[in-house]
Amino acid sequence: MLGNAVIMGPGQATPRLSGMTVVGPCATDARVSETFPEIREAVRRLCARFPGPYWRALDRERAYPTEFVAALTEAGFLSVLIPEEYGGSGLGLAAGAAVLEEIHRSGSNGGACHAQMYTMGVVLRHGSAAQKQAYLPKIASGELRLQAFGVTEPDAGTDTTRITTFARREGDTYVVSGKKLWISRAEHSDLMVLLCRTTSRDQAAKPSDGMSVLLVDMREAVGAGLTIRPIRTMLNHATTELFFEDLRVPAANLIGEEGKGFRYILDGMNAERILIAAECIGDARFFIDRASAYAKDRQVFGRPIGENQGVQFPIARAYVQMTAASLMVDAAAALFEAGEPCGTEANMAKLAASEASWYAADMAVQTHGGFGFAEEYDIERKFRETRLYQVAPISTNLILSHVATHVLDLPKSF
Ligand SMILES: Cc1cc2nc3c(=O)[nH]c(=O)nc-3n(C[C@H](O)[C@H](O)[C@H](O)COP(=O)(O)OP(=O)(O)OC[C@H]3O[C@@H](n4cnc5c(N)ncnc54)[C@H](O)[C@@H]3O)c2cc1C
């Protein structure tokens, strides 16, 4: 399912974001991720208004960071990828990656709203002119939240062609029945991109045919055929399960052609994986920054623990791994922006970055000793948060399988 989907990059219009001058990527810079310095600085300033105690309080209650998301929306950071003609900044994917990396480096978490940045891509690339005009300007302004993405189902798991949520056509309406699992931000979204079957798998010409994408208006759907049930998880992620019982969706909300939805969804996954990889780079930098500071400060046996190579080397190794992964993220984003196939690179970047952030997380706990487990240091919270990215949005094994069979031509196992 991890095809080398060819995706159209977002518009290459003149960079613009809240009046700032944007400096382009400079991949050979020794500090590889210091691209878009003005955007990064502005994101850092915004995140400084939402320090550790803000996130800790939300984490305890598993509450949604409404104020943080509103501030990002107002500053225009969530609409950087929307072309200027629809009210966005018209920047490329690397700019979006810089925003999300800085959010995570600051100790904040973009998981509450990152999908507002890229889920609109399915409308932008495959929607009709009328749909683009109706939705994109309102998504750009934040008037409409499109940040729910309904693909995963309990009985299909990673094998998306096995989904069974079905949309039956009745005149100018689709009637949807079925269930979805792990659909994040559904309670905080006005619209949802929903992948469902319009032809059953056994009736379709091939397993990936017969799936369609519907844009569901959550404001009308909840209580009229859609039930949302929150799932409490090890991190604060506002994820849910969804139950559809004869939910009626106007046929005008079909995106693109009926039966071609799987391809549209794959298109968007490259952007998602690159942006989430950037979040992992931000997490790794957070852990490295915190561990370095603590190792210089904490005195044991009459000297800073950071004087011991047993403490230094894991921090240095985390930095090397983060830097290598960051270069992969930059390379994947550059391919995406050039409109080149980048499925393999997007997946490899996500794998490398999620492993770099997890190594850095473990290192930071070890460096902090007992304080690595104390809520007030934020290490344990970020440790739980960054673990997600080896499972979602795609698990490590599935990426390895793609590389093994598509790149190295090893025999397929499924
Ligand atoms: C917090 C959270 C938020 C999420 N948000 C969303 C969302 O907004 N929208 C959405 O659609 N989905 C979402 N997901 C779902 C996520 O994309 C899936 O959990 C992920 O893709 C893994 O699928 P699964 O859980 O069904 O695992 P399974 O497919 O059941 O796999 C379980 C394990 O087995 C391994 N495995 C399976 N088959 C093979 C194989 N052939 N070879 C080797 N290993 C294999 C997998 O790698 C995995 O480690 C979210 C998940 C979580 C936990």
Tab-separated table of C-alpha atoms and ligand atoms in Angstrom:
chain	number	residue	atom	x	y	z
A	1	MET	CA	0.000	0.000	0.000
A	2	LEU	CA	3.011	2.305	0.204
A	3	GLY	CA	3.077	3.048	-3.488
A	4	ASN	CA	5.431	5.568	-5.059
A	5	ALA	CA	2.456	7.850	-5.376
A	6	VAL	CA	3.177	10.765	-7.687
A	7	ILE	CA	1.927	13.857	-5.973
A	8	MET	CA	1.551	17.387	-7.092
A	9	GLY	CA	3.459	19.754	-4.903
A	10	PRO	CA	1.648	22.755	-3.514
A	11	GLY	CA	1.801	26.018	-5.443
A	12	GLN	CA	5.202	27.640	-5.873
A	13	ALA	CA	3.845	31.128	-5.382
A	14	THR	CA	5.973	33.872	-3.866
A	15	PRO	CA	6.639	33.026	-0.219
A	16	ARG	CA	4.531	35.096	2.143
A	17	LEU	CA	3.561	34.556	5.730
A	18	SER	CA	2.115	37.290	7.869
A	19	GLY	CA	4.333	39.813	6.073
A	20	MET	CA	7.601	37.983	6.844
A	21	THR	CA	10.471	37.580	4.429
A	22	VAL	CA	11.090	33.891	3.953
A	23	VAL	CA	14.610	32.585	3.486
A	24	GLY	CA	14.801	29.419	1.404
A	25	PRO	CA	16.327	26.104	2.489
A	26	CYS	CA	20.122	25.881	2.761
A	27	ALA	CA	20.787	22.151	3.050
A	28	THR	CA	24.537	22.455	3.432
A	29	ASP	CA	24.288	24.670	6.482
A	30	ALA	CA	26.128	23.022	9.367
A	31	ARG	CA	22.974	23.408	11.445
A	32	VAL	CA	20.956	21.534	8.886
A	33	SER	CA	17.509	22.347	10.096
A	34	GLU	CA	17.923	26.096	10.398
A	35	THR	CA	15.968	26.750	7.225
A	36	PHE	CA	13.264	29.450	7.221
A	37	PRO	CA	14.819	31.266	10.211
A	38	GLU	CA	12.144	33.957	10.398
A	39	ILE	CA	9.293	31.472	10.407
A	40	ARG	CA	11.104	29.427	13.034
A	41	GLU	CA	11.680	32.447	15.231
A	42	ALA	CA	8.025	33.478	14.972
A	43	VAL	CA	6.867	29.950	15.863
A	44	ARG	CA	9.262	29.881	18.822
A	45	ARG	CA	7.864	33.206	20.074
A	46	LEU	CA	4.313	31.904	19.797
A	47	CYS	CA	5.138	28.630	21.565
A	48	ALA	CA	6.838	30.513	24.414
A	49	ARG	CA	3.315	31.674	25.367
A	50	PHE	CA	2.389	27.995	25.928
A	51	PRO	CA	5.079	26.625	28.274
A	52	GLY	CA	5.357	23.276	30.057
A	53	PRO	CA	2.687	23.914	32.729
A	54	TYR	CA	0.092	24.575	29.976
A	55	TRP	CA	0.792	21.213	28.298
A	56	ARG	CA	1.070	19.327	31.584
A	57	ALA	CA	-2.350	20.509	32.741
A	58	LEU	CA	-3.923	19.454	29.442
A	59	ASP	CA	-2.089	16.142	29.518
A	60	ARG	CA	-3.465	15.311	32.955
A	61	GLU	CA	-7.034	15.978	31.791
A	62	ARG	CA	-6.517	14.677	28.230
A	63	ALA	CA	-7.914	18.052	27.187
A	64	TYR	CA	-7.640	19.765	23.799
A	65	PRO	CA	-5.206	22.731	23.428
A	66	THR	CA	-7.886	25.096	22.108
A	67	GLU	CA	-5.966	28.321	22.838
A	68	PHE	CA	-2.763	27.035	21.250
A	69	VAL	CA	-4.566	25.924	18.072
A	70	ALA	CA	-6.392	29.275	17.897
A	71	ALA	CA	-3.071	31.149	18.196
A	72	LEU	CA	-1.460	29.066	15.421
A	73	THR	CA	-4.509	29.588	13.205
A	74	GLU	CA	-4.559	33.329	13.809
A	75	ALA	CA	-0.856	33.638	12.999
A	76	GLY	CA	-1.416	31.814	9.687
A	77	PHE	CA	0.860	28.876	10.472
A	78	LEU	CA	-1.747	26.207	9.685
A	79	SER	CA	-2.500	27.586	6.211
A	80	VAL	CA	1.056	27.829	4.918
A	81	LEU	CA	0.440	25.157	2.246
A	82	ILE	CA	-2.801	26.611	0.870
A	83	PRO	CA	-2.191	28.562	-2.358
A	84	GLU	CA	-2.479	32.335	-2.110
A	85	GLU	CA	-5.485	32.419	-4.440
A	86	TYR	CA	-7.434	30.605	-1.703
A	87	GLY	CA	-6.120	32.767	1.123
A	88	GLY	CA	-3.123	30.747	2.304
A	89	SER	CA	0.592	31.564	2.189
A	90	GLY	CA	1.320	29.392	-0.861
A	91	LEU	CA	4.535	28.049	0.637
A	92	GLY	CA	6.093	24.660	-0.044
A	93	LEU	CA	6.171	21.625	2.193
A	94	ALA	CA	9.581	22.524	3.694
A	95	ALA	CA	8.029	25.634	5.251
A	96	GLY	CA	5.272	23.521	6.819
A	97	ALA	CA	7.950	21.152	8.089
A	98	ALA	CA	9.840	24.065	9.688
A	99	VAL	CA	6.661	25.182	11.498
A	100	LEU	CA	5.953	21.725	12.913
A	101	GLU	CA	9.583	21.051	13.820
A	102	GLU	CA	9.758	24.263	15.862
A	103	ILE	CA	6.457	23.523	17.603
A	104	HIS	CA	7.866	20.195	18.739
A	105	ARG	CA	11.314	21.518	19.567
A	106	SER	CA	9.688	24.020	21.909
A	107	GLY	CA	8.014	21.227	23.895
A	108	SER	CA	4.572	21.835	22.381
A	109	ASN	CA	2.715	19.267	20.284
A	110	GLY	CA	1.354	19.796	16.769
A	111	GLY	CA	-0.689	16.572	16.873
A	112	ALA	CA	-3.740	18.550	17.924
A	113	CYS	CA	-3.866	20.427	14.635
A	114	HIS	CA	-1.177	19.319	12.151
A	115	ALA	CA	-3.824	17.730	9.935
A	116	GLN	CA	-5.361	21.188	9.324
A	117	MET	CA	-2.185	21.887	7.367
A	118	TYR	CA	-2.278	18.910	4.989
A	119	THR	CA	-5.689	17.167	4.947
A	120	MET	CA	-6.941	19.923	2.650
A	121	GLY	CA	-4.510	18.542	0.020
A	122	VAL	CA	-7.101	16.001	-1.108
A	123	VAL	CA	-9.552	18.837	-1.867
A	124	LEU	CA	-6.819	20.957	-3.462
A	125	ARG	CA	-5.574	18.182	-5.750
A	126	HIS	CA	-8.758	16.243	-6.487
A	127	GLY	CA	-11.709	18.473	-5.606
A	128	SER	CA	-13.842	20.271	-8.204
A	129	ALA	CA	-13.417	24.018	-8.776
A	130	ALA	CA	-16.642	24.579	-6.831
A	131	GLN	CA	-15.441	22.479	-3.877
A	132	LYS	CA	-12.096	24.297	-3.769
A	133	GLN	CA	-13.823	27.660	-3.818
A	134	ALA	CA	-16.331	26.593	-1.177
A	135	TYR	CA	-13.866	25.091	1.288
A	136	LEU	CA	-10.254	26.233	0.867
A	137	PRO	CA	-10.652	29.950	1.734
A	138	LYS	CA	-12.582	29.031	4.894
A	139	ILE	CA	-9.993	26.410	5.827
A	140	ALA	CA	-7.248	29.001	5.255
A	141	SER	CA	-8.946	31.513	7.554
A	142	GLY	CA	-9.664	28.858	10.180
A	143	GLU	CA	-13.431	29.370	9.856
A	144	LEU	CA	-13.631	25.687	8.868
A	145	ARG	CA	-11.528	23.032	10.593
A	146	LEU	CA	-10.667	20.138	8.294
A	147	GLN	CA	-8.458	18.034	10.475
A	148	ALA	CA	-10.152	14.638	10.705
A	149	PHE	CA	-8.970	11.948	8.367
A	150	GLY	CA	-11.007	8.720	8.502
A	151	VAL	CA	-9.164	5.727	7.077
A	152	THR	CA	-8.287	3.104	9.737
A	153	GLU	CA	-10.840	0.435	10.663
A	154	PRO	CA	-10.751	-2.196	13.416
A	155	ASP	CA	-10.981	-5.219	11.114
A	156	ALA	CA	-8.711	-3.915	8.347
A	157	GLY	CA	-5.719	-2.558	10.292
A	158	THR	CA	-2.890	-1.576	8.020
A	159	ASP	CA	-4.433	-3.439	5.074
A	160	THR	CA	-6.571	-0.502	3.940
A	161	THR	CA	-8.089	-2.398	0.996
A	162	ARG	CA	-10.002	-4.465	3.606
A	163	ILE	CA	-12.049	-1.525	4.891
A	164	THR	CA	-15.777	-2.229	4.885
A	165	THR	CA	-17.403	1.107	5.789
A	166	PHE	CA	-19.795	1.379	2.859
A	167	ALA	CA	-21.426	4.359	1.119
A	168	ARG	CA	-24.549	3.280	-0.799
A	169	ARG	CA	-25.774	5.725	-3.442
A	170	GLU	CA	-29.452	6.703	-3.152
A	171	GLY	CA	-30.347	9.444	-5.642
A	172	ASP	CA	-28.271	12.501	-4.810
A	173	THR	CA	-27.161	11.118	-1.439
A	174	TYR	CA	-24.706	8.537	-0.106
A	175	VAL	CA	-25.881	6.468	2.858
A	176	VAL	CA	-22.871	5.493	4.982
A	177	SER	CA	-22.653	2.551	7.427
A	178	GLY	CA	-19.670	1.067	9.212
A	179	LYS	CA	-17.025	1.990	11.777
A	180	LYS	CA	-13.630	3.632	11.974
A	181	LEU	CA	-10.957	3.422	14.649
A	182	TRP	CA	-8.261	5.861	15.830
A	183	ILE	CA	-9.753	8.850	14.062
A	184	SER	CA	-8.033	11.790	15.695
A	185	ARG	CA	-9.493	15.258	16.266
A	186	ALA	CA	-12.985	14.160	15.093
A	187	GLU	CA	-14.519	16.110	17.987
A	188	HIS	CA	-12.544	19.215	17.015
A	189	SER	CA	-13.216	19.255	13.303
A	190	ASP	CA	-16.004	20.717	11.180
A	191	LEU	CA	-15.191	18.468	8.226
A	192	MET	CA	-13.756	14.992	7.798
A	193	VAL	CA	-12.149	13.344	4.799
A	194	LEU	CA	-13.678	9.857	4.877
A	195	LEU	CA	-12.446	6.853	2.885
A	196	CYS	CA	-15.169	4.280	2.347
A	197	ARG	CA	-16.141	1.566	-0.062
A	198	THR	CA	-18.636	2.268	-2.830
A	199	THR	CA	-18.017	-1.167	-4.366
A	200	SER	CA	-17.236	-4.150	-2.166
A	201	ARG	CA	-13.738	-5.609	-2.395
A	202	ASP	CA	-14.910	-8.836	-4.011
A	203	GLN	CA	-16.862	-6.924	-6.700
A	204	ALA	CA	-14.010	-4.523	-7.532
A	205	ALA	CA	-11.625	-5.135	-10.450
A	206	LYS	CA	-8.705	-4.986	-8.002
A	207	PRO	CA	-8.583	-4.623	-4.203
A	208	SER	CA	-7.578	-0.946	-4.328
A	209	ASP	CA	-10.501	-0.064	-6.649
A	210	GLY	CA	-14.004	0.701	-5.440
A	211	MET	CA	-13.065	3.077	-2.591
A	212	SER	CA	-14.237	6.681	-2.575
A	213	VAL	CA	-13.543	9.851	-0.626
A	214	LEU	CA	-16.429	11.807	0.910
A	215	LEU	CA	-16.181	15.122	2.687
A	216	VAL	CA	-18.381	14.712	5.754
A	217	ASP	CA	-19.782	17.777	7.496
A	218	MET	CA	-19.342	16.776	11.142
A	219	ARG	CA	-21.625	19.565	12.376
A	220	GLU	CA	-24.558	17.949	10.566
A	221	ALA	CA	-23.463	14.323	10.940
A	222	VAL	CA	-23.029	13.976	14.699
A	223	GLY	CA	-26.324	12.715	16.124
A	224	ALA	CA	-27.758	12.117	12.639
A	225	GLY	CA	-26.041	8.791	11.886
A	226	LEU	CA	-22.545	9.463	13.250
A	227	THR	CA	-21.509	8.706	16.828
A	228	ILE	CA	-18.062	9.662	18.153
A	229	ARG	CA	-16.531	7.793	21.078
A	230	PRO	CA	-13.244	9.158	22.517
A	231	ILE	CA	-10.413	6.711	23.290
A	232	ARG	CA	-8.129	7.504	26.225
A	233	THR	CA	-4.534	6.737	25.246
A	234	MET	CA	-1.044	7.005	26.760
A	235	LEU	CA	-0.712	10.465	25.226
A	236	ASN	CA	-3.043	13.432	24.888
A	237	HIS	CA	-4.136	12.992	21.272
A	238	ALA	CA	-7.940	13.453	21.038
A	239	THR	CA	-8.369	10.213	19.138
A	240	THR	CA	-11.739	8.478	18.742
A	241	GLU	CA	-13.739	5.659	17.221
A	242	LEU	CA	-16.597	6.453	14.882
A	243	PHE	CA	-19.851	4.596	14.265
A	244	PHE	CA	-21.863	5.253	11.111
A	245	GLU	CA	-25.494	4.147	10.969
A	246	ASP	CA	-27.165	5.223	7.730
A	247	LEU	CA	-25.459	8.616	7.772
A	248	ARG	CA	-26.672	10.619	4.776
A	249	VAL	CA	-23.960	12.582	2.931
A	250	PRO	CA	-24.815	14.698	-0.148
A	251	ALA	CA	-23.382	13.181	-3.348
A	252	ALA	CA	-21.977	16.674	-4.066
A	253	ASN	CA	-19.485	15.940	-1.267
A	254	LEU	CA	-17.787	13.176	-3.269
A	255	ILE	CA	-14.180	14.206	-3.957
A	256	GLY	CA	-12.976	13.307	-7.452
A	257	GLU	CA	-14.331	10.190	-9.125
A	258	GLU	CA	-16.243	7.438	-7.377
A	259	GLY	CA	-14.076	4.329	-6.925
A	260	LYS	CA	-10.728	6.154	-7.219
A	261	GLY	CA	-10.464	7.275	-3.586
A	262	PHE	CA	-7.599	5.021	-2.548
A	263	ARG	CA	-5.259	6.770	-4.980
A	264	TYR	CA	-6.322	10.205	-3.688
A	265	ILE	CA	-5.604	9.143	-0.103
A	266	LEU	CA	-2.186	7.736	-1.015
A	267	ASP	CA	-1.319	11.067	-2.648
A	268	GLY	CA	-1.799	12.889	0.639
A	269	MET	CA	0.139	10.375	2.710
A	270	ASN	CA	3.529	11.489	1.411
A	271	ALA	CA	2.945	15.023	2.678
A	272	GLU	CA	1.684	13.681	6.004
A	273	ARG	CA	4.723	11.450	6.514
A	274	ILE	CA	7.220	14.189	5.694
A	275	LEU	CA	5.514	16.647	8.046
A	276	ILE	CA	5.294	14.118	10.855
A	277	ALA	CA	8.953	13.259	10.315
A	278	ALA	CA	9.657	16.978	10.866
A	279	GLU	CA	7.763	16.778	14.165
A	280	CYS	CA	10.040	13.878	15.169
A	281	ILE	CA	13.095	15.999	14.352
A	282	GLY	CA	11.652	18.710	16.595
A	283	ASP	CA	11.107	16.178	19.393
A	284	ALA	CA	14.680	14.884	19.022
A	285	ARG	CA	16.007	18.451	19.236
A	286	PHE	CA	13.879	19.078	22.350
A	287	PHE	CA	15.377	16.023	24.080
A	288	ILE	CA	18.930	16.880	22.977
A	289	ASP	CA	18.583	20.514	24.138
A	290	ARG	CA	17.171	19.479	27.504
A	291	ALA	CA	19.665	16.651	28.071
A	292	SER	CA	22.652	18.846	27.154
A	293	ALA	CA	21.541	21.597	29.533
A	294	TYR	CA	20.885	19.153	32.357
A	295	ALA	CA	24.197	17.324	31.841
A	296	LYS	CA	26.114	20.605	32.107
A	297	ASP	CA	24.254	21.646	35.238
A	298	ARG	CA	23.765	18.515	37.337
A	299	GLN	CA	26.659	17.891	39.741
A	300	VAL	CA	27.373	14.360	40.992
A	301	PHE	CA	30.743	13.187	42.426
A	302	GLY	CA	31.731	16.841	42.531
A	303	ARG	CA	31.491	17.540	38.791
A	304	PRO	CA	28.868	17.960	36.055
A	305	ILE	CA	27.550	14.571	34.894
A	306	GLY	CA	28.193	15.804	31.328
A	307	GLU	CA	31.932	15.522	31.948
A	308	ASN	CA	31.517	11.742	31.846
A	309	GLN	CA	31.770	10.304	28.368
A	310	GLY	CA	29.181	7.696	29.404
A	311	VAL	CA	26.739	10.614	29.598
A	312	GLN	CA	28.128	12.670	26.687
A	313	PHE	CA	28.212	9.974	24.040
A	314	PRO	CA	24.499	9.088	24.000
A	315	ILE	CA	23.696	12.821	23.655
A	316	ALA	CA	26.202	13.149	20.807
A	317	ARG	CA	24.827	9.984	19.155
A	318	ALA	CA	21.281	11.375	19.394
A	319	TYR	CA	22.518	14.546	17.673
A	320	VAL	CA	24.143	12.557	14.855
A	321	GLN	CA	21.010	10.464	14.322
A	322	MET	CA	18.755	13.534	14.386
A	323	THR	CA	20.986	15.354	11.893
A	324	ALA	CA	21.046	12.398	9.471
A	325	ALA	CA	17.272	12.008	9.682
A	326	SER	CA	16.810	15.758	9.231
A	327	LEU	CA	18.719	15.618	5.934
A	328	MET	CA	16.385	12.843	4.784
A	329	VAL	CA	13.359	14.939	5.698
A	330	ASP	CA	14.783	17.883	3.717
A	331	ALA	CA	15.472	15.620	0.713
A	332	ALA	CA	11.965	14.128	0.776
A	333	ALA	CA	10.388	17.593	1.091
A	334	ALA	CA	12.471	18.870	-1.851
A	335	LEU	CA	11.268	15.979	-4.038
A	336	PHE	CA	7.674	16.624	-2.976
A	337	GLU	CA	7.957	20.318	-3.791
A	338	ALA	CA	9.446	19.495	-7.195
A	339	GLY	CA	6.414	17.292	-7.933
A	340	GLU	CA	8.641	14.214	-8.165
A	341	PRO	CA	7.696	10.730	-6.912
A	342	CYS	CA	8.733	10.659	-3.249
A	343	GLY	CA	6.856	7.755	-1.637
A	344	THR	CA	10.007	5.852	-0.718
A	345	GLU	CA	11.839	8.945	0.519
A	346	ALA	CA	8.836	10.170	2.552
A	347	ASN	CA	8.558	6.789	4.235
A	348	MET	CA	12.296	6.444	4.873
A	349	ALA	CA	12.392	9.958	6.323
A	350	LYS	CA	9.514	9.093	8.663
A	351	LEU	CA	11.209	5.881	9.781
A	352	ALA	CA	14.607	7.516	10.358
A	353	ALA	CA	13.133	10.531	12.144
A	354	SER	CA	10.830	8.497	14.395
A	355	GLU	CA	13.739	6.253	15.403
A	356	ALA	CA	15.978	9.285	16.012
A	357	SER	CA	13.342	10.915	18.238
A	358	TRP	CA	12.769	7.699	20.164
A	359	TYR	CA	16.500	7.189	20.738
A	360	ALA	CA	16.762	10.803	21.903
A	361	ALA	CA	13.753	10.357	24.208
A	362	ASP	CA	15.287	7.320	25.882
A	363	MET	CA	18.634	9.113	26.159
A	364	ALA	CA	16.982	12.144	27.783
A	365	VAL	CA	15.260	10.010	30.421
A	366	GLN	CA	18.568	8.302	31.224
A	367	THR	CA	20.462	11.611	31.375
A	368	HIS	CA	17.907	13.084	33.785
A	369	GLY	CA	18.049	10.073	36.115
A	370	GLY	CA	15.050	10.156	38.465
A	371	PHE	CA	13.917	13.539	37.154
A	372	GLY	CA	13.322	11.938	33.756
A	373	PHE	CA	10.217	10.441	35.361
A	374	ALA	CA	8.997	13.630	37.050
A	375	GLU	CA	6.083	15.349	35.315
A	376	GLU	CA	7.502	18.824	35.881
A	377	TYR	CA	10.492	18.202	33.602
A	378	ASP	CA	8.262	17.413	30.582
A	379	ILE	CA	10.630	14.629	29.506
A	380	GLU	CA	8.240	11.808	30.394
A	381	ARG	CA	5.363	13.535	28.565
A	382	LYS	CA	7.382	14.071	25.407
A	383	PHE	CA	8.725	10.483	25.745
A	384	ARG	CA	5.135	9.167	25.603
A	385	GLU	CA	4.226	11.535	22.778
A	386	THR	CA	7.111	10.680	20.474
A	387	ARG	CA	6.611	6.921	20.833
A	388	LEU	CA	3.470	7.202	18.705
A	389	TYR	CA	5.359	7.934	15.523
A	390	GLN	CA	6.760	4.455	15.092
A	391	VAL	CA	3.170	3.176	14.837
A	392	ALA	CA	1.174	6.044	13.305
A	393	PRO	CA	0.541	7.202	10.684
A	394	ILE	CA	2.284	4.074	9.395
A	395	SER	CA	4.188	1.485	11.371
A	396	THR	CA	7.905	0.846	10.952
A	397	ASN	CA	7.459	-2.730	9.690
A	398	LEU	CA	5.315	-1.594	6.792
A	399	ILE	CA	7.984	0.908	5.733
A	400	LEU	CA	10.693	-1.737	5.962
A	401	SER	CA	8.531	-4.059	3.883
A	402	HIS	CA	8.117	-1.340	1.248
A	403	VAL	CA	11.871	-0.715	1.069
A	404	ALA	CA	12.629	-4.446	0.968
A	405	THR	CA	10.226	-5.264	-1.842
A	406	HIS	CA	9.956	-2.024	-3.862
A	407	VAL	CA	13.547	-0.776	-3.599
A	408	LEU	CA	15.623	-3.913	-3.002
A	409	ASP	CA	13.408	-6.257	-5.054
A	410	LEU	CA	13.202	-8.861	-2.304
A	411	PRO	CA	10.289	-11.339	-2.486
A	412	LYS	CA	6.933	-10.043	-1.229
A	413	SER	CA	5.635	-11.469	2.044
A	414	PHE	CA	2.034	-10.260	1.594
B	1	LIG	C1	-2.990	7.881	18.633
B	1	LIG	C2	-3.326	7.405	17.249
B	1	LIG	C3	-3.867	8.296	16.330
B	1	LIG	C4	-4.236	7.861	15.059
B	1	LIG	N1	-4.874	8.733	14.202
B	1	LIG	C5	-5.416	8.251	13.037
B	1	LIG	C6	-6.248	9.087	12.216
B	1	LIG	O1	-6.463	10.279	12.512
B	1	LIG	N2	-6.809	8.547	11.105
B	1	LIG	C7	-6.607	7.240	10.756
B	1	LIG	O2	-7.161	6.818	9.732
B	1	LIG	N3	-5.817	6.430	11.508
B	1	LIG	C8	-5.223	6.902	12.627
B	1	LIG	N4	-4.442	6.074	13.421
B	1	LIG	C9	-4.243	4.685	13.011
B	1	LIG	C10	-2.801	4.373	12.637
B	1	LIG	O3	-2.536	4.877	11.343
B	1	LIG	C11	-2.648	2.857	12.743
B	1	LIG	O4	-2.723	2.521	14.120
B	1	LIG	C12	-1.354	2.376	12.167
B	1	LIG	O5	-1.333	2.574	10.772
B	1	LIG	C13	-1.154	0.887	12.462
B	1	LIG	O6	-2.309	0.176	12.121
B	1	LIG	P1	-3.012	-0.803	13.172
B	1	LIG	O7	-3.084	-0.133	14.484
B	1	LIG	O8	-4.268	-1.296	12.578
B	1	LIG	O9	-1.975	-1.992	13.315
B	1	LIG	P2	-2.055	-3.433	12.624
B	1	LIG	O10	-2.211	-3.305	11.151
B	1	LIG	O11	-3.028	-4.261	13.383
B	1	LIG	O12	-0.580	-3.954	12.920
B	1	LIG	C14	-0.136	-4.288	14.258
B	1	LIG	C15	1.373	-4.502	14.222
B	1	LIG	O13	1.675	-5.579	13.325
B	1	LIG	C16	2.599	-5.162	12.347
B	1	LIG	N5	2.248	-5.806	11.058
B	1	LIG	C17	1.024	-5.933	10.479
B	1	LIG	N6	1.121	-6.595	9.318
B	1	LIG	C18	2.439	-6.877	9.143
B	1	LIG	C19	3.186	-7.529	8.118
B	1	LIG	N7	2.590	-8.024	7.031
B	1	LIG	N8	4.517	-7.651	8.280
B	1	LIG	C20	5.145	-7.159	9.379
B	1	LIG	N9	4.489	-6.520	10.379
B	1	LIG	C21	3.158	-6.386	10.269
B	1	LIG	C22	2.451	-3.667	12.239
B	1	LIG	O14	3.642	-3.085	11.783
B	1	LIG	C23	2.132	-3.278	13.673
B	1	LIG	O15	3.325	-3.089	14.394
B	1	LIG	C24	-4.012	6.515	14.680
B	1	LIG	C25	-3.431	5.620	15.598
B	1	LIG	C26	-3.101	6.048	16.865
B	1	LIG	C27	-2.528	5.045	17.839
